XYZ file of C-alpha atoms in Angstrom:
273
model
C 97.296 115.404 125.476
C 97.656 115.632 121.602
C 94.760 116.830 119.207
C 94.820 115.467 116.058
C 92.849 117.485 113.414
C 91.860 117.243 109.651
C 94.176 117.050 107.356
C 92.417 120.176 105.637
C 92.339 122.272 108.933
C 96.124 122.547 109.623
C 98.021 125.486 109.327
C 100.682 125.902 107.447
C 103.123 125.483 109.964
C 101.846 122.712 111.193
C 101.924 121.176 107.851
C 105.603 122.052 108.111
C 106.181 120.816 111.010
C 104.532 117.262 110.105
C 106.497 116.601 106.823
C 109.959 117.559 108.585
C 109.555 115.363 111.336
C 108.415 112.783 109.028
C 111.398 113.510 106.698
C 113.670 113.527 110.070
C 112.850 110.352 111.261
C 112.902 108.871 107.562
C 116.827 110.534 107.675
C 117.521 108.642 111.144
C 116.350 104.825 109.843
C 113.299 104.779 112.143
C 110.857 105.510 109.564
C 111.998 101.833 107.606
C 111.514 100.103 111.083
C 108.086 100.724 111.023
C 107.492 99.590 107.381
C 109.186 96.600 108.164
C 106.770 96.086 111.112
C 103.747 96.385 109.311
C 105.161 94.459 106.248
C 106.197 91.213 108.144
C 102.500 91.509 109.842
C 100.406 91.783 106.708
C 102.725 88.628 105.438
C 101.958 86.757 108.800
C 98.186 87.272 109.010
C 95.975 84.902 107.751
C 92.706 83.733 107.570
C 93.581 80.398 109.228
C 96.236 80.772 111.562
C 97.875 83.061 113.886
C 96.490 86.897 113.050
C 96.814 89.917 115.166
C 97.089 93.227 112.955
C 95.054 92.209 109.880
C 91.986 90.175 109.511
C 91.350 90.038 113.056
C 89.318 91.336 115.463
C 92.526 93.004 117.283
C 92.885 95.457 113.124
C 92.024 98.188 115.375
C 93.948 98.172 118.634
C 96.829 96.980 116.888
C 96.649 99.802 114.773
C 95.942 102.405 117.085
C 99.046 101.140 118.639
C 101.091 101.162 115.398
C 100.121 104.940 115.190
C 100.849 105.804 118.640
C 104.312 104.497 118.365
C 104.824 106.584 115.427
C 102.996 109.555 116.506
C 105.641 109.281 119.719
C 108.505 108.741 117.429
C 107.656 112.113 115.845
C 106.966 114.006 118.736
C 110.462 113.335 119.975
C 111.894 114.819 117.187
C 108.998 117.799 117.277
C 106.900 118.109 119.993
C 103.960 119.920 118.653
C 103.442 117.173 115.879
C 100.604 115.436 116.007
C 98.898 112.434 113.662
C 96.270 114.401 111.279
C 93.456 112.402 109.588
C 92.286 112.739 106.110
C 88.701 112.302 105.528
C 88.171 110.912 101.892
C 84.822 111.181 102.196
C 85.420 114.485 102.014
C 88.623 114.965 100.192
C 87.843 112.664 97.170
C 90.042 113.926 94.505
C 93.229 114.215 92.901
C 93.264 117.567 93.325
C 91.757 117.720 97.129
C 94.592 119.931 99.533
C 95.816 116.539 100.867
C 97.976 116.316 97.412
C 99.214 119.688 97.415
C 103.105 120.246 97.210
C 103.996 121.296 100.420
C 102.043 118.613 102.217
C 101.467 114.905 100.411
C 102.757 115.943 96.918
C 100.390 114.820 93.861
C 99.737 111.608 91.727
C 102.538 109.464 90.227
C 103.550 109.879 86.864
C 101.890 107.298 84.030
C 104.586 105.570 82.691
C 106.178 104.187 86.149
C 104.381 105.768 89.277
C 106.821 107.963 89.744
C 105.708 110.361 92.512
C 107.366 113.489 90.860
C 106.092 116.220 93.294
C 105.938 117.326 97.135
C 108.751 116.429 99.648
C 108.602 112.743 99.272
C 109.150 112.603 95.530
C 112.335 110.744 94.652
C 113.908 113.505 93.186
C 113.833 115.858 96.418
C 116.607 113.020 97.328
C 114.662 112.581 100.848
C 113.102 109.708 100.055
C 114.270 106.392 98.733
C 112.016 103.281 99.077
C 114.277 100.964 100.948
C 111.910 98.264 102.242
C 110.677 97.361 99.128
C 108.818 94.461 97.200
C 110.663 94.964 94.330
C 113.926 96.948 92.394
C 112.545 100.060 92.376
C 113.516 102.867 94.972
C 110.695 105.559 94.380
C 107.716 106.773 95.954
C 104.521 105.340 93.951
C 101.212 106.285 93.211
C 97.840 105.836 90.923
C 95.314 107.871 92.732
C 91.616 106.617 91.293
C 93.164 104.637 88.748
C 91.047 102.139 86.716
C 87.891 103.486 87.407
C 88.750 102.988 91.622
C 86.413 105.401 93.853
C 86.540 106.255 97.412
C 83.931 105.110 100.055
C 80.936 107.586 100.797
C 80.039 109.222 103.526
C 76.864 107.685 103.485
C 78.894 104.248 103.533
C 80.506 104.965 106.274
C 77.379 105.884 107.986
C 76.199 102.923 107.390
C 79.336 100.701 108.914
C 79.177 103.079 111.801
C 75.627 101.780 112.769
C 76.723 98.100 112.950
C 76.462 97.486 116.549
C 78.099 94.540 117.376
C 81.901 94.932 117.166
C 82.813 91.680 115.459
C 82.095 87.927 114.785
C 82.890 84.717 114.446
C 84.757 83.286 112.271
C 86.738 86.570 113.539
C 88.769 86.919 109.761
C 88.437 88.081 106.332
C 85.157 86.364 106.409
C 83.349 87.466 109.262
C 79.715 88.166 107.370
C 78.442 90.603 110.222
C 80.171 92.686 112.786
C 81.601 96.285 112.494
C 85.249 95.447 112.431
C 85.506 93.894 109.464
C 83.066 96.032 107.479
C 85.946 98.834 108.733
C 88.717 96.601 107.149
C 87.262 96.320 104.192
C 86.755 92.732 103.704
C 83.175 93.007 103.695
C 80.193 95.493 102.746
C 81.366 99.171 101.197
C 85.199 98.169 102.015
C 86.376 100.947 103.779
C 89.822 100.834 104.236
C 91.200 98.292 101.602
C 89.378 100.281 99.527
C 91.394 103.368 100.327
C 94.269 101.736 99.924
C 93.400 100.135 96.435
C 92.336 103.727 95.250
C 95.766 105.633 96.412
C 97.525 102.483 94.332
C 100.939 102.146 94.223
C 102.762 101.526 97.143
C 99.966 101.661 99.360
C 98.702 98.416 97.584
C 101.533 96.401 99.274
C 102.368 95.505 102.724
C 104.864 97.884 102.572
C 101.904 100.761 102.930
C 103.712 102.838 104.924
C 106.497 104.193 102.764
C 103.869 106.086 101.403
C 103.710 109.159 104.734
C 99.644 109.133 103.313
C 99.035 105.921 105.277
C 99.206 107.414 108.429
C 97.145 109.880 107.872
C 94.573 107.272 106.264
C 94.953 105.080 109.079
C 94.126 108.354 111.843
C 90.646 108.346 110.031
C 90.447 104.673 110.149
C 90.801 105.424 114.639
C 88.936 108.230 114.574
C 85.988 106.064 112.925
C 86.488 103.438 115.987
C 86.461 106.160 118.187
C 82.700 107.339 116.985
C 81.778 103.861 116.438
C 82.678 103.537 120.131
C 81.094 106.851 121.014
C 77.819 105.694 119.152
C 77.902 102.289 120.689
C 79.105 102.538 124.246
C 77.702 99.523 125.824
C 78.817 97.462 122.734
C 82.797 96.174 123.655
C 85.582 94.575 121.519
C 85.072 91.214 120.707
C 86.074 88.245 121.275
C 86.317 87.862 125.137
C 88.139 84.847 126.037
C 89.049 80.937 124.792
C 89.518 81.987 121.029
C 92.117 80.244 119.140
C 94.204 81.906 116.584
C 93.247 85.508 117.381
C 93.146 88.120 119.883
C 90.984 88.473 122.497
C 90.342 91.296 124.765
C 93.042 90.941 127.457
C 95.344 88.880 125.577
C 98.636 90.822 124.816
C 99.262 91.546 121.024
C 102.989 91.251 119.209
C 105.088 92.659 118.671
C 105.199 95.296 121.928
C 103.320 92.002 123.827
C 102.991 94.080 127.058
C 99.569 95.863 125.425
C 96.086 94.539 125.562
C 92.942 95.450 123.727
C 91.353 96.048 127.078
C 94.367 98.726 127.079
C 93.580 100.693 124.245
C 89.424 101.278 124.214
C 89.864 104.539 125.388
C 92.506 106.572 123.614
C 91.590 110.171 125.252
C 94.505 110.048 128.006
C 96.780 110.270 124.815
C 95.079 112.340 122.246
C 91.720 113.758 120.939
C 89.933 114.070 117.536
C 89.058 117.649 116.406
């Protein structure tokens, strides 16, 4: 079983060892499989249809899913690598450790984006944007551009109290419920608004060719998991009969062989530290 720490507590191996095996399985094509994954999802999701990984109820599991498979996709190529989180209610700045040069690198550059430092800057020549939304092949960033600022810790406190998990209409929305409050959609917009403030790439579907959504979406879990730890006799929602979206112990694409039901408790894979 896997620990996955603060961003801000690793060592410096294990910083190391995380942005090699990212870099190695970036060198192998895996690393564009998953962009493409989460791309064609965010595309697919809608308020009114069909929605399993955004605006949904099943955000969560899905994710926590989505990070396992990466998680084991790194671990295979390193074995000691596990998912860190990083805490921007903590680290709120462009100068916080997360966007040092050996880890994240920094801020793009103002004329374009350009990431210029760190080992996913397009000039280390290990890391070309190939799933893309448009011509260019770089990493991209505008951290806390246009006045953007990241949630609170006291916002976050208060999504974490919400006790019921989620509610009808069960999308984008949904004026009550903890889930979506999480997303973003509604109240302090947690993690759209993380998103919005690290700009650039991470403002598309194509999130993940920027490595710092992974470790945005580990806080994302780790906030479920001490929702879930603060709220134990409040489940997922829906249960059962709900059209367009996915209920407890229906399977979710695209591995559709896993379950919500499957994924509440994520401590026979890994722990938070």
């Amino acid at each position: 079983m896997g620990v996955r720490k603060n961003q801000r507590d690793l060592t410096a191996t294990e910083r190391r060892n995380f942005v090699n095996a990212v870099l190695a399985l970036k060198r192998n094509g895996r690393y564009d499989e998953f962009v493409r994954t989460h791309n064609s999802f965010i595309l697919s999701d809608s308020d009114n249809g069909v929605r399993v990984g955004h605006r949904s109820p099943s955000f969560l599991p899905w994710h926590r899913q989505f990070l396992l498979d990466f998680e084991r996709a790194l671990q295979a190529i390193d074995p000691s690598v596990n998912l860190p989180y990083w805490n921007w209610t903590v680290d709120r700045d462009t100068t916080s450790s997360i966007w040092s040069a050996d880890f994240m690198g920094g801020n793009g550059r103002s004329s374009d984006g350009r990431v210029t430092t760190g080992p996913f800057a397009f000039s280390s020549g290990n890391w070309t944007v190939n799933v893309r939304t448009d011509s260019r092949n770089f990493l991209r960033r505008a951290l806390g551009a246009n006045g953007q600022t990241l949630p609170t810790a006291a916002q976050l406190q208060s999504v974490l109290a919400i006790s019921t998990y989620d509610a009808a209409p069960w999308n984008s929305t949904s004026a009550t419920g903890f889930r979506n409050q999480v997303e973003g959609w509604r109240g302090p917009n947690l993690h759209n608004k993380v998103h919005v403030w690290v700009g650039g790439d991470m403002t598309a579907g194509t999130s993940p060719n920027d490595p710092v959504f992974w470790l945005h979406h580990c806080h994302i879990d780790k906030i479920w998991s001490d929702w879930q730890a603060a709220h134990p006799s409040s489940g997922y929602l829906p249960t059962g009969g709900t059209p367009n979206v996915i209920d407890l112990n229906d399977t979710m694409a695209p591995w559709n062989n896993v379950r919500p039901s499957d994924l509440l408790d994520h401590k026979a894979w890994y722990t938070y530290a």
